[in-house]
Amino acid sequence: MTSAPKTQLTALELVALGLVQQPAHAYELFQHFSPDLPLGMIWHLKQSHLYALLARLEQLGYLAATVEPQGARPPRRVLRLTDAGRATLEAWLAAPVAHGRDMRQEFLAKLYFAAQRGPEAARALVARQEAATREWRADMQAQLDNAAQPYSRLVLRYRLGQIDAILTWLAECAATLV
Amino acid sequence: MTSAPKTQLTALELVALGLVQQPAHAYELFQHFSPDLPLGMIWHLKQSHLYALLARLEQLGYLAATVEPQGARPPRRVLRLTDAGRATLEAWLAAPVAHGRDMRQEFLAKLYFAAQRGPEAARALVARQEAATREWRADMQAQLDNAAQPYSRLVLRYRLGQIDAILTWLAECAATLV
DNA sequence: ACGGCTTTACTCATCGTATGAGTATTCAGC
DNA sequence: GCTGAATACTCATACGATGAGTAAAGCCGT
């Protein structure tokens, strides 16, 4: 009995889809994660990790490969988005992240791709994220108002502080992306 | 050829060691991760996850088990810290976390155990973390001063904002733990 | 008092991701 | 002409996490 195919991709898998918007081979994609490049600031991964991840995306039908022989050098497997891949990518890019903990990698990556498409796309993403984050804030504040134990209050205050810092930063972003 | 035993425990494994300061069986430890209890606010795990993790710690020599039969009910495997386990735990509890991303779970857990030992222990941990965090801040500021690309600056500004929120919160903590 | 549900307590096979290590060729520099 | 880096990909394995299962005991209603 074959197991059900997984439905939800990890953030890193979605980032990979984002990179394949321009068809490319795995080795080329890997360069994007060099520490001095934007995505390399955010994510560190090993070569074999990326290859495995791309193979998975291919097998799931989000990517398709065509082998391009090139004279002597080892042939390249050029990857490109399938329709399913593109649809999944667009849905991901349009949505804000769901948790504060997803800001530091996932949101920054979304913003990277959005910014590539121009300032309007980036501003739209920032605005949507701002709305979502304000909801977290209200939720968190409510929880804090109901929390009695000192330790719980400490934890909730920590989270509230992080959320407020996110809101400040998002406002700054919106202002920067004129 | 037996592979080298792993040296660095994960944060969750260290949290488990913290819980076993009072000898206890796995099922009992699992209750601590109920969503309404302090550690449950911070970490969510499945029962089988905890059992697997404890077995690992036992096999690595950080925990030792003694089976306690109890009349009819299934016998309990009561776990307690070995000397190695206690030493590792103490070292962990004494040290601040190394990255901002480790605050939300690992540091909050350390603080939980430190607070159990009394306000002085908690204050000491907070003070050490404050010192470490101020170093991150200086580092980050320096990177920001050297960063030219707008996207890099955005990323660094995000991190700086989070770090500042941490510092504010730590100061608040210090004030609360009178 | 008895049928069913929850709690206690632990086991185990399996999955899926991540990692290290390896392969083989080409190119650039000295 | 040699060495070392870069190009390009493969593969077995390790390890953490998960679902599902076991099995007896306690509790609750009727």
Short mmCIF file of C-alpha atoms (C1' of nucleotides) in Angstrom, two decimals:
data_model
loop_
_atom_site.label_atom_id
_atom_site.label_comp_id
_atom_site.label_asym_id
_atom_site.label_seq_id
_atom_site.Cartn_x
_atom_site.Cartn_y
_atom_site.Cartn_z
CA MET A 1 0.00 0.00 0.00
CA THR A 2 1.56 3.28 -1.06
CA SER A 3 1.35 5.95 1.60
CA ALA A 4 -0.54 9.19 0.99
CA PRO A 5 1.61 11.89 -0.63
CA LYS A 6 2.41 14.70 1.74
CA THR A 7 0.42 17.86 1.29
CA GLN A 8 2.28 20.56 3.14
CA LEU A 9 5.71 21.62 1.98
CA THR A 10 8.30 22.96 4.39
CA ALA A 11 9.36 26.58 4.16
CA LEU A 12 12.67 25.54 2.69
CA GLU A 13 11.00 23.52 -0.01
CA LEU A 14 8.92 26.55 -0.92
CA VAL A 15 12.03 28.69 -1.03
CA ALA A 16 13.47 26.18 -3.48
CA LEU A 17 10.38 26.57 -5.64
CA GLY A 18 10.89 30.31 -5.51
CA LEU A 19 14.42 29.93 -6.78
CA VAL A 20 13.36 27.71 -9.66
CA GLN A 21 11.17 30.44 -11.10
CA GLN A 22 14.15 30.80 -13.41
CA PRO A 23 14.82 27.23 -14.61
CA ALA A 24 18.15 26.13 -13.21
CA HIS A 25 20.13 23.09 -12.22
CA ALA A 26 20.67 22.08 -8.61
CA TYR A 27 24.27 23.11 -8.39
CA GLU A 28 23.37 26.59 -9.59
CA LEU A 29 20.58 26.82 -7.04
CA PHE A 30 23.01 25.83 -4.35
CA GLN A 31 25.13 28.91 -5.03
CA HIS A 32 22.23 31.08 -3.85
CA PHE A 33 22.85 29.77 -0.36
CA SER A 34 26.38 31.05 -0.20
CA PRO A 35 26.72 33.04 3.06
CA ASP A 36 27.26 36.38 1.32
CA LEU A 37 24.11 36.15 -0.77
CA PRO A 38 20.66 37.15 0.48
CA LEU A 39 19.27 33.66 0.99
CA GLY A 40 22.56 32.53 2.46
CA MET A 41 22.10 35.10 5.22
CA ILE A 42 18.90 33.35 6.17
CA TRP A 43 19.37 29.69 5.49
CA HIS A 44 22.38 27.42 5.69
CA LEU A 45 22.25 24.07 4.04
CA LYS A 46 24.52 21.39 2.76
CA GLN A 47 24.72 20.52 -0.88
CA SER A 48 23.35 17.04 -0.35
CA HIS A 49 20.45 18.50 1.57
CA LEU A 50 19.42 20.65 -1.36
CA TYR A 51 19.79 17.82 -3.83
CA ALA A 52 17.63 15.56 -1.69
CA LEU A 53 15.02 18.26 -1.27
CA LEU A 54 14.85 18.95 -4.99
CA ALA A 55 14.52 15.27 -5.76
CA ARG A 56 11.58 15.18 -3.38
CA LEU A 57 9.93 18.18 -5.05
CA GLU A 58 10.39 16.53 -8.40
CA GLN A 59 8.90 13.30 -7.22
CA LEU A 60 5.95 15.18 -5.77
CA GLY A 61 5.34 16.81 -9.12
CA TYR A 62 6.24 20.40 -8.26
CA LEU A 63 9.34 20.38 -10.41
CA ALA A 64 10.21 18.75 -13.72
CA ALA A 65 13.72 18.04 -14.95
CA THR A 66 15.25 17.93 -18.38
CA VAL A 67 18.76 16.63 -18.81
CA GLU A 68 21.03 18.92 -20.77
CA PRO A 69 24.28 17.30 -21.87
CA GLN A 70 27.05 19.81 -22.36
CA GLY A 71 30.03 18.51 -24.28
CA ALA A 72 32.46 17.03 -21.81
CA ARG A 73 31.30 18.29 -18.41
CA PRO A 74 28.75 16.25 -16.46
CA PRO A 75 25.26 16.77 -17.88
CA ARG A 76 22.96 19.14 -16.06
CA ARG A 77 19.52 18.29 -14.82
CA VAL A 78 17.69 21.54 -15.43
CA LEU A 79 14.70 22.00 -13.17
CA ARG A 80 11.63 24.08 -13.85
CA LEU A 81 8.31 24.64 -12.10
CA THR A 82 5.34 22.54 -13.12
CA ASP A 83 1.90 24.12 -13.03
CA ALA A 84 1.35 22.59 -9.63
CA GLY A 85 4.68 24.00 -8.51
CA ARG A 86 3.87 27.48 -9.71
CA ALA A 87 0.41 27.44 -8.14
CA THR A 88 1.83 26.32 -4.81
CA LEU A 89 4.53 28.96 -4.96
CA GLU A 90 2.06 31.75 -5.72
CA ALA A 91 -0.23 30.72 -2.89
CA TRP A 92 2.71 30.72 -0.51
CA LEU A 93 4.01 34.09 -1.64
CA ALA A 94 0.59 35.70 -1.29
CA ALA A 95 -0.01 34.56 2.29
CA PRO A 96 1.50 36.02 5.45
CA VAL A 97 3.27 33.64 7.84
CA ALA A 98 1.19 32.22 10.64
CA HIS A 99 3.52 32.54 13.62
CA GLY A 100 6.07 34.94 14.99
CA ARG A 101 8.63 32.17 14.92
CA ASP A 102 8.27 31.98 11.15
CA MET A 103 9.31 35.56 10.57
CA ARG A 104 13.04 35.24 10.79
CA GLN A 105 13.43 32.77 7.97
CA GLU A 106 10.19 32.14 6.15
CA PHE A 107 8.94 35.71 6.04
CA LEU A 108 12.31 37.15 5.13
CA ALA A 109 12.47 34.68 2.25
CA LYS A 110 8.99 35.60 1.03
CA LEU A 111 9.99 39.21 1.19
CA TYR A 112 13.06 38.43 -0.87
CA PHE A 113 10.97 36.95 -3.67
CA ALA A 114 8.31 39.63 -3.41
CA ALA A 115 10.94 42.36 -3.64
CA GLN A 116 12.30 40.73 -6.80
CA ARG A 117 8.94 41.39 -8.41
CA GLY A 118 9.02 45.03 -7.49
CA PRO A 119 8.16 47.31 -4.60
CA GLU A 120 4.40 47.01 -4.97
CA ALA A 121 4.50 43.25 -4.47
CA ALA A 122 6.76 43.71 -1.46
CA ARG A 123 4.55 46.39 0.03
CA ALA A 124 1.48 44.20 -0.44
CA LEU A 125 3.15 41.32 1.40
CA VAL A 126 4.27 43.58 4.21
CA ALA A 127 0.77 44.97 4.57
CA ARG A 128 -0.77 41.52 4.78
CA GLN A 129 1.80 40.43 7.30
CA GLU A 130 1.17 43.53 9.34
CA ALA A 131 -2.54 42.72 9.54
CA ALA A 132 -1.85 39.13 10.59
CA THR A 133 0.68 40.24 13.15
CA ARG A 134 -1.70 42.71 14.71
CA GLU A 135 -4.07 39.81 15.26
CA TRP A 136 -1.35 37.84 17.03
CA ARG A 137 -0.76 40.87 19.17
CA ALA A 138 -4.38 41.16 20.23
CA ASP A 139 -4.49 37.43 20.99
CA MET A 140 -1.34 37.56 23.01
CA GLN A 141 -2.51 40.59 24.95
CA ALA A 142 -5.73 38.78 25.79
CA GLN A 143 -3.81 35.76 27.02
CA LEU A 144 -1.60 37.98 29.10
CA ASP A 145 -4.61 39.65 30.67
CA ASN A 146 -5.88 36.23 31.72
CA ALA A 147 -2.58 34.81 32.92
CA ALA A 148 -1.98 34.60 36.63
CA GLN A 149 1.19 32.54 37.11
CA PRO A 150 4.29 34.72 37.10
CA TYR A 151 6.15 32.37 34.78
CA SER A 152 3.33 32.35 32.23
CA ARG A 153 3.27 36.11 32.34
CA LEU A 154 7.00 36.21 31.70
CA VAL A 155 6.64 33.96 28.68
CA LEU A 156 3.73 35.95 27.29
CA ARG A 157 5.55 39.22 27.87
CA TYR A 158 8.49 37.82 25.95
CA ARG A 159 6.28 36.96 23.02
CA LEU A 160 4.50 40.26 23.12
CA GLY A 161 7.82 42.06 23.04
CA GLN A 162 8.93 40.10 19.99
CA ILE A 163 5.63 40.79 18.25
CA ASP A 164 5.89 44.49 18.93
CA ALA A 165 9.39 44.51 17.51
CA ILE A 166 8.05 42.79 14.40
CA LEU A 167 5.34 45.40 14.00
CA THR A 168 7.84 48.21 14.33
CA TRP A 169 10.08 46.58 11.77
CA LEU A 170 7.22 45.96 9.33
CA ALA A 171 6.27 49.63 9.52
CA GLU A 172 9.88 50.51 8.83
CA CYS A 173 9.86 48.14 5.85
CA ALA A 174 6.73 49.72 4.45
CA ALA A 175 8.38 53.12 4.71
CA THR A 176 11.62 51.92 3.11
CA LEU A 177 9.89 50.29 0.12
CA VAL A 178 8.66 53.60 -1.19
CA MET B 1 33.19 -0.07 13.77
CA THR B 2 30.99 1.67 16.31
CA SER B 3 30.40 5.31 15.47
CA ALA B 4 31.51 8.05 17.85
CA PRO B 5 28.90 8.86 20.50
CA LYS B 6 27.32 12.24 19.96
CA THR B 7 28.62 15.00 22.15
CA GLN B 8 26.09 17.80 21.96
CA LEU B 9 22.60 17.28 23.27
CA THR B 10 19.65 19.11 21.80
CA ALA B 11 17.87 21.72 23.88
CA LEU B 12 14.94 19.38 24.35
CA GLU B 13 17.17 16.64 25.64
CA LEU B 14 18.63 19.07 28.16
CA VAL B 15 15.16 20.09 29.21
CA ALA B 16 14.43 16.42 29.84
CA LEU B 17 17.51 16.22 32.05
CA GLY B 18 16.19 19.25 33.92
CA LEU B 19 12.92 17.49 34.59
CA VAL B 20 14.61 14.36 35.87
CA GLN B 21 16.26 16.29 38.69
CA GLN B 22 13.44 14.70 40.63
CA PRO B 23 13.60 11.01 39.70
CA ALA B 24 10.49 10.17 37.74
CA HIS B 25 9.14 7.79 35.14
CA ALA B 26 8.60 8.80 31.53
CA TYR B 27 4.85 8.97 31.69
CA GLU B 28 5.08 11.37 34.61
CA LEU B 29 7.59 13.53 32.75
CA PHE B 30 5.25 13.65 29.83
CA GLN B 31 2.58 15.37 31.91
CA HIS B 32 4.86 18.37 32.25
CA PHE B 33 4.31 19.06 28.58
CA SER B 34 0.58 19.44 28.92
CA PRO B 35 -0.35 22.74 27.22
CA ASP B 36 -1.49 24.42 30.43
CA LEU B 37 1.77 23.77 32.28
CA PRO B 38 4.85 25.98 31.97
CA LEU B 39 6.90 23.70 29.76
CA GLY B 40 3.85 22.86 27.69
CA MET B 41 3.58 26.54 26.79
CA ILE B 42 7.00 26.31 25.25
CA TRP B 43 7.36 22.85 23.80
CA HIS B 44 4.88 20.46 22.26
CA LEU B 45 5.82 16.86 21.86
CA LYS B 46 4.25 13.49 21.37
CA GLN B 47 4.47 10.81 23.97
CA SER B 48 6.49 8.53 21.74
CA HIS B 49 8.89 11.37 21.06
CA LEU B 50 9.64 11.78 24.74
CA TYR B 51 10.04 8.06 25.28
CA ALA B 52 12.48 7.82 22.40
CA LEU B 53 14.42 10.80 23.64
CA LEU B 54 14.69 9.42 27.15
CA ALA B 55 15.85 6.06 25.85
CA ARG B 56 18.56 7.91 23.96
CA LEU B 57 19.67 9.80 27.08
CA GLU B 58 19.77 6.56 28.98
CA GLN B 59 21.82 4.88 26.32
CA LEU B 60 24.23 7.82 26.30
CA GLY B 61 24.68 7.47 30.04
CA TYR B 62 22.98 10.67 31.19
CA LEU B 63 20.11 8.83 32.80
CA ALA B 64 19.82 5.54 34.65
CA ALA B 65 16.63 3.57 35.11
CA THR B 66 15.38 1.30 37.85
CA VAL B 67 12.26 -0.74 37.31
CA GLU B 68 9.68 -0.40 40.04
CA PRO B 69 6.93 -3.02 39.93
CA GLN B 70 3.74 -1.82 41.53
CA GLY B 71 1.26 -4.54 42.30
CA ALA B 72 -0.94 -4.97 39.30
CA ARG B 73 -0.33 -1.89 37.17
CA PRO B 74 2.45 -1.95 34.57
CA PRO B 75 5.85 -1.52 36.22
CA ARG B 76 7.46 1.89 36.10
CA ARG B 77 10.91 2.60 34.80
CA VAL B 78 12.05 5.32 37.16
CA LEU B 79 14.73 7.53 35.69
CA ARG B 80 17.32 9.52 37.54
CA LEU B 81 20.32 11.62 36.58
CA THR B 82 23.72 9.99 36.48
CA ASP B 83 26.75 12.06 37.47
CA ALA B 84 27.39 12.76 33.82
CA GLY B 85 23.78 13.81 33.42
CA ARG B 86 23.91 16.17 36.36
CA ALA B 87 27.19 17.71 35.24
CA THR B 88 25.83 18.30 31.74
CA LEU B 89 22.65 19.80 33.13
CA GLU B 90 24.53 22.18 35.42
CA ALA B 91 26.78 23.35 32.63
CA TRP B 92 23.77 24.00 30.45
CA LEU B 93 21.88 25.87 33.12
CA ALA B 94 24.84 28.08 33.90
CA ALA B 95 25.44 29.22 30.33
CA PRO B 96 23.46 31.78 28.36
CA VAL B 97 22.09 30.77 24.98
CA ALA B 98 24.24 31.56 21.98
CA HIS B 99 21.71 32.92 19.50
CA GLY B 100 18.63 35.08 19.48
CA ARG B 101 16.72 32.24 17.89
CA ASP B 102 17.36 30.12 20.99
CA MET B 103 15.62 32.51 23.33
CA ARG B 104 12.04 31.55 22.73
CA GLN B 105 12.35 27.96 23.76
CA GLU B 106 15.76 27.15 25.15
CA PHE B 107 16.25 30.26 27.24
CA LEU B 108 12.71 30.24 28.57
CA ALA B 109 13.25 26.64 29.65
CA LYS B 110 16.52 27.47 31.38
CA LEU B 111 14.78 30.30 33.14
CA TYR B 112 12.09 27.90 34.27
CA PHE B 113 14.61 25.64 35.94
CA ALA B 114 16.63 28.53 37.33
CA ALA B 115 13.50 30.07 38.83
CA GLN B 116 12.72 26.75 40.53
CA ARG B 117 15.96 27.14 42.44
CA GLY B 118 15.05 30.58 43.62
CA PRO B 119 15.21 34.19 42.48
CA GLU B 120 18.97 34.54 42.87
CA ALA B 121 19.63 31.72 40.42
CA ALA B 122 17.14 33.23 38.00
CA ARG B 123 18.63 36.69 38.34
CA ALA B 124 22.11 35.30 37.73
CA LEU B 125 20.99 33.59 34.53
CA VAL B 126 19.23 36.70 33.32
CA ALA B 127 22.33 38.78 33.99
CA ARG B 128 24.56 36.40 32.04
CA GLN B 129 22.12 36.32 29.17
CA GLU B 130 21.95 40.09 29.17
CA ALA B 131 25.72 40.31 28.80
CA ALA B 132 25.76 37.82 25.95
CA THR B 133 22.88 39.56 24.23
CA ARG B 134 24.59 42.92 24.40
CA GLU B 135 27.48 41.34 22.52
CA TRP B 136 25.14 40.11 19.80
CA ARG B 137 23.78 43.61 19.61
CA ALA B 138 27.18 45.19 19.09
CA ASP B 139 28.04 42.59 16.45
CA MET B 140 24.80 43.11 14.63
CA GLN B 141 25.18 46.86 14.70
CA ALA B 142 28.66 46.54 13.23
CA GLN B 143 27.35 44.32 10.44
CA LEU B 144 24.60 46.78 9.75
CA ASP B 145 27.08 49.62 9.52
CA ASN B 146 28.97 47.67 6.88
CA ALA B 147 25.99 46.46 4.90
CA ALA B 148 25.21 48.16 1.63
CA GLN B 149 22.52 46.06 -0.10
CA PRO B 150 19.02 47.18 0.90
CA TYR B 151 17.85 43.60 1.46
CA SER B 152 20.77 42.80 3.77
CA ARG B 153 20.04 45.95 5.71
CA LEU B 154 16.41 44.91 6.07
CA VAL B 155 17.44 41.52 7.42
CA LEU B 156 19.93 43.00 9.85
CA ARG B 157 17.44 45.61 11.00
CA TYR B 158 14.98 42.82 11.67
CA ARG B 159 17.50 40.99 13.81
CA LEU B 160 18.53 44.13 15.62
CA GLY B 161 14.92 44.84 16.45
CA GLN B 162 14.45 41.37 17.89
CA ILE B 163 17.62 41.69 19.92
CA ASP B 164 16.55 45.02 21.34
CA ALA B 165 13.21 43.53 22.32
CA ILE B 166 15.09 40.74 24.09
CA LEU B 167 17.20 43.22 26.00
CA THR B 168 14.13 45.16 27.08
CA TRP B 169 12.47 41.98 28.22
CA LEU B 170 15.54 40.77 30.10
CA ALA B 171 15.68 44.08 31.97
CA GLU B 172 12.01 43.65 32.82
CA CYS B 173 12.72 40.12 34.05
CA ALA B 174 15.52 41.31 36.26
CA ALA B 175 13.19 43.89 37.75
CA THR B 176 10.39 41.34 38.28
CA LEU B 177 12.60 38.78 40.00
CA VAL B 178 13.18 41.05 42.96
"C1'" DA C 1 -22.73 -4.64 39.15
"C1'" DC C 2 -21.34 -4.24 34.69
"C1'" DG C 3 -20.31 -2.03 30.33
"C1'" DG C 4 -17.69 1.47 28.50
"C1'" DC C 5 -14.46 5.34 28.62
"C1'" DT C 6 -10.39 7.40 30.38
"C1'" DT C 7 -5.98 7.08 32.47
"C1'" DT C 8 -1.73 4.83 33.37
"C1'" DA C 9 2.47 3.12 31.27
"C1'" DC C 10 5.28 1.71 27.76
"C1'" DT C 11 6.83 -0.49 22.91
"C1'" DC C 12 7.93 -0.72 18.22
"C1'" DA C 13 8.20 -0.51 13.28
"C1'" DT C 14 8.54 2.98 10.11
"C1'" DC C 15 9.10 7.48 7.88
"C1'" DG C 16 11.40 11.38 6.33
"C1'" DT C 17 14.88 14.61 6.56
"C1'" DA C 18 19.68 15.67 6.96
"C1'" DT C 19 24.45 14.41 6.69
"C1'" DG C 20 28.96 12.74 5.37
"C1'" DA C 21 31.41 10.92 2.10
"C1'" DG C 22 32.28 9.79 -2.38
"C1'" DT C 23 32.63 10.15 -7.73
"C1'" DA C 24 34.28 12.06 -11.84
"C1'" DT C 25 35.37 15.63 -14.85
"C1'" DT C 26 37.02 20.31 -16.12
"C1'" DC C 27 39.22 24.56 -15.46
"C1'" DA C 28 42.45 28.01 -13.71
"C1'" DG C 29 46.71 29.24 -11.80
"C1'" DC C 30 51.64 28.61 -10.98
"C1'" DG D 1 52.54 19.79 -16.45
"C1'" DC D 2 50.88 19.60 -11.93
"C1'" DT D 3 47.88 20.93 -8.22
"C1'" DG D 4 43.95 22.52 -6.35
"C1'" DA D 5 39.57 24.50 -6.92
"C1'" DA D 6 35.20 24.41 -9.17
"C1'" DT D 7 31.48 21.91 -11.55
"C1'" DA D 8 27.85 18.57 -11.01
"C1'" DC D 9 25.66 14.93 -8.99
"C1'" DT D 10 24.93 10.21 -6.14
"C1'" DC D 11 24.23 7.26 -2.31
"C1'" DA D 12 24.14 4.80 2.00
"C1'" DT D 13 23.38 5.93 6.51
"C1'" DA D 14 22.10 8.22 10.86
"C1'" DC D 15 18.84 10.13 13.58
"C1'" DG D 16 14.88 12.26 15.25
"C1'" DA D 17 9.84 12.10 15.05
"C1'" DT D 18 5.51 9.79 14.33
"C1'" DG D 19 1.56 6.75 14.37
"C1'" DA D 20 -0.18 3.00 15.99
"C1'" DG D 21 -0.50 -0.44 19.11
"C1'" DT D 22 -0.61 -3.06 23.81
"C1'" DA D 23 -2.62 -3.97 28.08
"C1'" DA D 24 -4.19 -3.49 32.52
"C1'" DA D 25 -6.58 -0.37 36.06
"C1'" DG D 26 -9.50 3.06 37.58
"C1'" DC D 27 -13.75 5.62 37.23
"C1'" DC D 28 -18.45 6.82 36.03
"C1'" DG D 29 -23.06 6.31 35.04
"C1'" DT D 30 -27.20 3.58 35.08
#
